[in-house]
Amino acid sequence: MSIHEDTNLLNQLNQATLSRRSFLQWSAATGAAALLTSNVNLVNGLYPLEQALAAAGDIQVIPTGCAHNCGGRCVLKAHVQDGIIIRITSDTDRPDDPLDPQLRACVRGRSYRRRVYAPDRLKSPLRRTGPRGSGLYEEISWEEAVDTVAENLIRVKETYGNSAIYSHYATGGGSTTAGSGTAARLLDLFGGRLGYYNNYSWACVQVATPTVYGTQNTGQSRLDWLNSKLILMWGWNPAEMIDGTNTMYFVKQARAAGAKTIVIDPRHTMSAVGLADEWIPIRPGTDTAMMAAMAYVLITEGLIDENFVNTYALGFDADHMPAGYENAESFKAYILGESDGVPKTPAWAEEYTGVPADTIARIGREYGTTKPAMLYQGYGIQRRAYGEQVVRMGCVLPALTGNIGIPGGWASGIAFAIGGESAPGAGFPSVANAVPYSVPSYMYTDAVLRGAEMGRADGVRGLAEGEETLPTGIKLLYNAAGNCLANQHGNINRTKEILADESLAEFIVVHEQFLTPSAKFADIILPACTFMETFGMTGNWKYGPSRVLLPKVIEPLYGTKSDYAIAAMIAERLGIYDEYTEGGKTEEDWYNQWIQTLTTDNAAVYGDAEAFTARGSMTVPYTENPPVAFADFIADPVANPLTTPSGLVEIFSPALAAMNKPEEIPAIPKFIVEWDSPWSPEAENYPLQAIGNHYMHRVHSTLDNIDWMDEAFPQRVFINPADATERGIQEGDMVRIWNDRGAMIIPARVTPRIMPGVVNIPQGAWYTPDADGVDRRGCVNVLTSERPSPLALGNTQQTMMVQVEKV
Amino acid sequence: MAQYGFYVDLNACIGCKACQMACKDRAGNEPGMNWRRVLEVGGGDWQKVGQAWVPDVFAYFVPTACHHCSNPPCLPVCPTAAISKDSNGIVKIDVEQCIGCHYCEWACLWGAPVFYEEQGIVNKCDFCKDIVDAGGSPACVEACPMRAMEWGDVEELRARHPEATFQIVPLADPQDFQPNALYKANTAAGERVGTILNQEEI
């Protein structure tokens, strides 16, 4: 049989919801108001209002959270009646203190019961019956499924060794008992696996930031933004991508405290509408050119903080070059064009960026004369052909203006925050991976295709002396709660071919809740429950010091199991059950153990176990005057040097110079014209630049199949009226978008809120090919390239040229 | 008699639809049916100047639901007297009395009443009456991550926000119905008049 949609359950649930929620008044509600008290007084984890409402309607309100891979980790409260979630609210009536703001969920968490009860939930273990990718499966028993997985793990281990086993980067499960961590633990106890480094979010920024600063901890508490007078939101769109729960609220507060905000982005984003005083549209991939021209203005108009570049930085000008590189090209020489004959003037940058020269000069002056000022880099601008350069250039401008190490300034880079922007966490004890090798995550398909040929030049780490390549390609893929296997990886048509070849990856196992485009390549699919159906925990990402408990809200639907329980079943077949489960611990046992650990080791944060469990989440309140990154370095650069080789802010990096690839990995940040850009040969046939933003509809690809989200934020291509008119395209028309790598047909949104020459296809839609192989859903990876960036070997999925036509 | 109302600061609204989704979840509404909706309003165009593109583009969002009018046009047209105003001015449809005749839907200038085909009735924003009567806040207001929404007695809201208005493009002229929604106008538009940009979403 093939998968059928069980709409019956959903209909029943919806009817139940409608009748209970919409059409019946809670007769006891008025009487329940008497239960209210004026003080916040928790009883069994519920605030007075919730108690009142629960008492009125025979409803249990269970505090939980939203555990997916955006930047936020919000509180959800599940209202449960007769074992069914009938409503979801968020961090409601606890005091909303600016120093400890409520963790209010966005549409993604608020639509979550529609995901839990989605008709297309996987309900049974499945075995593939058609070609990989076809989506044809038959239901089998749990025993048969886990036996098959265990047999293949043992076979591949015996035939090729543990380095032929690989579990890809996967972020669909944000709870401690869900997701790729459960697979990694299993495989590490089984003797190890080929590892990966880098991720799809931060590949270039994580490599490039330390080349300037020696650390990833270049940021500080969001509370410090209130000290800033100017915030350049460069490709940064916290309103949509959720750069931490409440980040947009902190920007609002910074504006109220006097900061001017300027969004620099090809799109007139939600952040540009609601968080900014000005919007400057810029062509994708040219941010480094605008920054270079701002540096030109700073240099030629005497706005450089001379003390800073002379005392704290390396390589600004000829007088401050490192030993051995005295005659190398300094930053100043590059900007003024002394070394290449091309002064990086605003007029020069206008041609690339599409930003008027006088606007570039004005922003340069504003940034150079307003102190303290922040240049805050988003991460989309570094998922590009030369993503390393924009990160490094974005770190140099704060050095030129002395905005490092001072309240209200911002060093830029990846900007993990120092000083209490993180809440202590707990999870499974770590298990060492006995396989020493790892590959860049964006080159995992290469490790399937030609792993035994991949060496150091391909980014392979962990090779012993004398060892030139990996001993084997990947032969078994273990993918738990992830869609990067196919849907979220660059160039899906290439990925498809590689995954479909059963002589390469001989066995693919997937844990999933839905039949995602990645799951369709699995030989065995094991149906997982959502985090609401088991016990777990989640915590803050980059910002927002919080820890959110995820107790079991309802029983697992259809007999599905947590990723942890699935892996434990396989561990049993592999003879490592006791090690995996530490003697049979359930999700609830771990949950209780983690709560004990947190409340014992960090009682000051979490209080006692009972209080923590009752409240369900805990945040570390902010303190006034939070510490600022690099303040100690600024106070005394000799006593507190940076952890760069020179101890200074490395505008010029001797380590990069030593790599001797100046065209693509220059020692000073440079604007490099991208491949697949308006200035490359591809532009002849594909004149439009395309980008794929983080969309409100989804968390990456999670929630793409949820109807409430489809209604609120439908998938389509956003195109400027100038480009649409030229092609006879009107609002709502179906359009074909294509390049040499693939094609899709989706509706057009014709809007002035995107720059001419640029189209946006929000990333994360589920690849849905028709009979001709044309995607009908709008998965941007039909169009993206698998080519990695030169230094980080990271993903370049924002660099692509396309053509669009009306169909 | 009190009169409840809503207030939204349109300068702070990011158009995230958390209010719409919180409402939808409480009501259990299927796709296509919303008691609260968020309009995307904007306009303007672009000029090529030299090598550069210069935008003259603006946009703002308008969250809108039933305005619980002091003199609601929907109420007198209901043939079964299913629509009433309670002591807090909440305009409520008694779905047990409703026969699904659409008259209220047609009378409302802002599309607040929603027809339920399967049940053959109309329903709409009830100001989360059960919740506010118990001492809580409407689902939409407490959902707003930008803290851009407020609710309360409309006279108090007006006193707190003297600049607030209902004269917001593209909301229909209220005639003499006295809607109880107040907005702080978005300043980005200036003198420019926008149109609804997200017809397919509302």
PDB file of N, CA and C in Angstrom, chain A residues 79-119:
ATOM      1  N   HIS A  79      -3.425  23.753  26.069  1.00  0.00           N
ATOM      2  CA  HIS A  79      -4.702  23.571  26.775  1.00  0.00           C
ATOM      3  C   HIS A  79      -5.251  22.215  26.340  1.00  0.00           C
ATOM      4  N   VAL A  80      -5.341  21.302  27.291  1.00  0.00           N
ATOM      5  CA  VAL A  80      -5.660  19.915  26.955  1.00  0.00           C
ATOM      6  C   VAL A  80      -6.999  19.527  27.580  1.00  0.00           C
ATOM      7  N   GLN A  81      -7.860  18.972  26.756  1.00  0.00           N
ATOM      8  CA  GLN A  81      -9.150  18.487  27.241  1.00  0.00           C
ATOM      9  C   GLN A  81      -9.355  17.074  26.692  1.00  0.00           C
ATOM     10  N   ASP A  82      -9.641  16.146  27.570  1.00  0.00           N
ATOM     11  CA  ASP A  82      -9.828  14.747  27.172  1.00  0.00           C
ATOM     12  C   ASP A  82      -8.673  14.231  26.320  1.00  0.00           C
ATOM     13  N   GLY A  83      -7.457  14.621  26.689  1.00  0.00           N
ATOM     14  CA  GLY A  83      -6.287  14.119  25.986  1.00  0.00           C
ATOM     15  C   GLY A  83      -6.030  14.757  24.638  1.00  0.00           C
ATOM     16  N   ILE A  84      -6.764  15.834  24.335  1.00  0.00           N
ATOM     17  CA  ILE A  84      -6.596  16.511  23.047  1.00  0.00           C
ATOM     18  C   ILE A  84      -6.209  17.964  23.286  1.00  0.00           C
ATOM     19  N   ILE A  85      -5.210  18.426  22.525  1.00  0.00           N
ATOM     20  CA  ILE A  85      -4.813  19.834  22.641  1.00  0.00           C
ATOM     21  C   ILE A  85      -5.858  20.659  21.897  1.00  0.00           C
ATOM     22  N   ILE A  86      -6.519  21.541  22.629  1.00  0.00           N
ATOM     23  CA  ILE A  86      -7.593  22.308  22.003  1.00  0.00           C
ATOM     24  C   ILE A  86      -7.222  23.768  21.800  1.00  0.00           C
ATOM     25  N   ARG A  87      -6.146  24.186  22.417  1.00  0.00           N
ATOM     26  CA  ARG A  87      -5.732  25.579  22.225  1.00  0.00           C
ATOM     27  C   ARG A  87      -4.287  25.707  22.655  1.00  0.00           C
ATOM     28  N   ILE A  88      -3.578  26.653  22.072  1.00  0.00           N
ATOM     29  CA  ILE A  88      -2.212  26.937  22.491  1.00  0.00           C
ATOM     30  C   ILE A  88      -2.083  28.419  22.786  1.00  0.00           C
ATOM     31  N   THR A  89      -1.618  28.708  23.971  1.00  0.00           N
ATOM     32  CA  THR A  89      -1.313  30.101  24.297  1.00  0.00           C
ATOM     33  C   THR A  89       0.183  30.176  24.586  1.00  0.00           C
ATOM     34  N   SER A  90       0.625  31.350  24.955  1.00  0.00           N
ATOM     35  CA  SER A  90       2.067  31.515  25.161  1.00  0.00           C
ATOM     36  C   SER A  90       2.321  32.035  26.563  1.00  0.00           C
ATOM     37  N   ASP A  91       3.422  32.725  26.749  1.00  0.00           N
ATOM     38  CA  ASP A  91       3.797  33.261  28.055  1.00  0.00           C
ATOM     39  C   ASP A  91       2.836  34.402  28.355  1.00  0.00           C
ATOM     40  N   THR A  92       1.748  34.106  29.060  1.00  0.00           N
ATOM     41  CA  THR A  92       0.643  35.044  29.092  1.00  0.00           C
ATOM     42  C   THR A  92       0.680  36.019  30.265  1.00  0.00           C
ATOM     43  N   ASP A  93       0.223  35.598  31.413  1.00  0.00           N
ATOM     44  CA  ASP A  93      -0.011  36.637  32.422  1.00  0.00           C
ATOM     45  C   ASP A  93       1.036  36.710  33.511  1.00  0.00           C
ATOM     46  N   ARG A  94       2.228  36.166  33.262  1.00  0.00           N
ATOM     47  CA  ARG A  94       3.283  36.519  34.220  1.00  0.00           C
ATOM     48  C   ARG A  94       3.733  37.931  33.874  1.00  0.00           C
ATOM     49  N   PRO A  95       4.284  38.663  34.822  1.00  0.00           N
ATOM     50  CA  PRO A  95       4.619  40.067  34.554  1.00  0.00           C
ATOM     51  C   PRO A  95       5.548  40.193  33.345  1.00  0.00           C
ATOM     52  N   ASP A  96       5.287  41.198  32.510  1.00  0.00           N
ATOM     53  CA  ASP A  96       6.083  41.403  31.305  1.00  0.00           C
ATOM     54  C   ASP A  96       7.091  42.518  31.573  1.00  0.00           C
ATOM     55  N   ASP A  97       8.146  42.146  32.281  1.00  0.00           N
ATOM     56  CA  ASP A  97       9.151  43.107  32.720  1.00  0.00           C
ATOM     57  C   ASP A  97      10.183  43.286  31.603  1.00  0.00           C
ATOM     58  N   PRO A  98      10.502  44.515  31.200  1.00  0.00           N
ATOM     59  CA  PRO A  98      11.527  44.695  30.155  1.00  0.00           C
ATOM     60  C   PRO A  98      12.846  43.994  30.494  1.00  0.00           C
ATOM     61  N   LEU A  99      13.144  43.815  31.784  1.00  0.00           N
ATOM     62  CA  LEU A  99      14.373  43.105  32.155  1.00  0.00           C
ATOM     63  C   LEU A  99      14.170  41.594  32.202  1.00  0.00           C
ATOM     64  N   ASP A 100      12.921  41.156  32.121  1.00  0.00           N
ATOM     65  CA  ASP A 100      12.628  39.720  32.077  1.00  0.00           C
ATOM     66  C   ASP A 100      11.342  39.541  31.261  1.00  0.00           C
ATOM     67  N   PRO A 101      11.427  39.897  29.971  1.00  0.00           N
ATOM     68  CA  PRO A 101      10.187  39.928  29.181  1.00  0.00           C
ATOM     69  C   PRO A 101       9.592  38.543  28.967  1.00  0.00           C
ATOM     70  N   GLN A 102       8.275  38.540  28.822  1.00  0.00           N
ATOM     71  CA  GLN A 102       7.588  37.286  28.495  1.00  0.00           C
ATOM     72  C   GLN A 102       8.160  36.716  27.205  1.00  0.00           C
ATOM     73  N   LEU A 103       8.181  35.379  27.125  1.00  0.00           N
ATOM     74  CA  LEU A 103       8.713  34.701  25.943  1.00  0.00           C
ATOM     75  C   LEU A 103       7.543  34.387  25.014  1.00  0.00           C
ATOM     76  N   ARG A 104       7.107  35.400  24.273  1.00  0.00           N
ATOM     77  CA  ARG A 104       5.890  35.284  23.459  1.00  0.00           C
ATOM     78  C   ARG A 104       6.189  34.588  22.132  1.00  0.00           C
ATOM     79  N   ALA A 105       5.381  33.612  21.833  1.00  0.00           N
ATOM     80  CA  ALA A 105       5.601  32.799  20.630  1.00  0.00           C
ATOM     81  C   ALA A 105       5.095  33.514  19.390  1.00  0.00           C
ATOM     82  N   CYS A 106       5.647  33.142  18.238  1.00  0.00           N
ATOM     83  CA  CYS A 106       5.199  33.675  16.955  1.00  0.00           C
ATOM     84  C   CYS A 106       4.200  32.707  16.322  1.00  0.00           C
ATOM     85  N   VAL A 107       3.844  32.978  15.088  1.00  0.00           N
ATOM     86  CA  VAL A 107       2.859  32.137  14.398  1.00  0.00           C
ATOM     87  C   VAL A 107       3.281  30.671  14.337  1.00  0.00           C
ATOM     88  N   ARG A 108       4.592  30.429  14.344  1.00  0.00           N
ATOM     89  CA  ARG A 108       5.054  29.048  14.176  1.00  0.00           C
ATOM     90  C   ARG A 108       4.615  28.187  15.363  1.00  0.00           C
ATOM     91  N   GLY A 109       4.870  28.692  16.563  1.00  0.00           N
ATOM     92  CA  GLY A 109       4.459  27.943  17.743  1.00  0.00           C
ATOM     93  C   GLY A 109       2.958  27.961  17.944  1.00  0.00           C
ATOM     94  N   ARG A 110       2.350  29.076  17.578  1.00  0.00           N
ATOM     95  CA  ARG A 110       0.908  29.212  17.808  1.00  0.00           C
ATOM     96  C   ARG A 110       0.079  28.306  16.914  1.00  0.00           C
ATOM     97  N   SER A 111       0.669  27.859  15.823  1.00  0.00           N
ATOM     98  CA  SER A 111      -0.064  26.962  14.920  1.00  0.00           C
ATOM     99  C   SER A 111       0.225  25.503  15.238  1.00  0.00           C
ATOM    100  N   TYR A 112       0.900  25.241  16.372  1.00  0.00           N
ATOM    101  CA  TYR A 112       1.521  23.931  16.534  1.00  0.00           C
ATOM    102  C   TYR A 112       0.547  22.768  16.654  1.00  0.00           C
ATOM    103  N   ARG A 113      -0.650  23.005  17.162  1.00  0.00           N
ATOM    104  CA  ARG A 113      -1.557  21.855  17.271  1.00  0.00           C
ATOM    105  C   ARG A 113      -2.008  21.405  15.890  1.00  0.00           C
ATOM    106  N   ARG A 114      -1.952  22.327  14.952  1.00  0.00           N
ATOM    107  CA  ARG A 114      -2.277  21.957  13.581  1.00  0.00           C
ATOM    108  C   ARG A 114      -1.187  21.028  13.023  1.00  0.00           C
ATOM    109  N   ARG A 115       0.011  21.130  13.571  1.00  0.00           N
ATOM    110  CA  ARG A 115       1.106  20.238  13.149  1.00  0.00           C
ATOM    111  C   ARG A 115       0.993  18.892  13.866  1.00  0.00           C
ATOM    112  N   VAL A 116       0.728  18.951  15.162  1.00  0.00           N
ATOM    113  CA  VAL A 116       0.595  17.699  15.911  1.00  0.00           C
ATOM    114  C   VAL A 116      -0.496  16.830  15.301  1.00  0.00           C
ATOM    115  N   TYR A 117      -1.607  17.465  14.930  1.00  0.00           N
ATOM    116  CA  TYR A 117      -2.761  16.707  14.417  1.00  0.00           C
ATOM    117  C   TYR A 117      -2.861  16.738  12.892  1.00  0.00           C
ATOM    118  N   ALA A 118      -1.756  17.077  12.215  1.00  0.00           N
ATOM    119  CA  ALA A 118      -1.793  17.134  10.750  1.00  0.00           C
ATOM    120  C   ALA A 118      -2.142  15.759  10.185  1.00  0.00           C
ATOM    121  N   PRO A 119      -2.972  15.729   9.145  1.00  0.00           N
ATOM    122  CA  PRO A 119      -3.419  14.438   8.610  1.00  0.00           C
ATOM    123  C   PRO A 119      -2.295  13.621   7.999  1.00  0.00           C
TER     124      PRO A 119
END
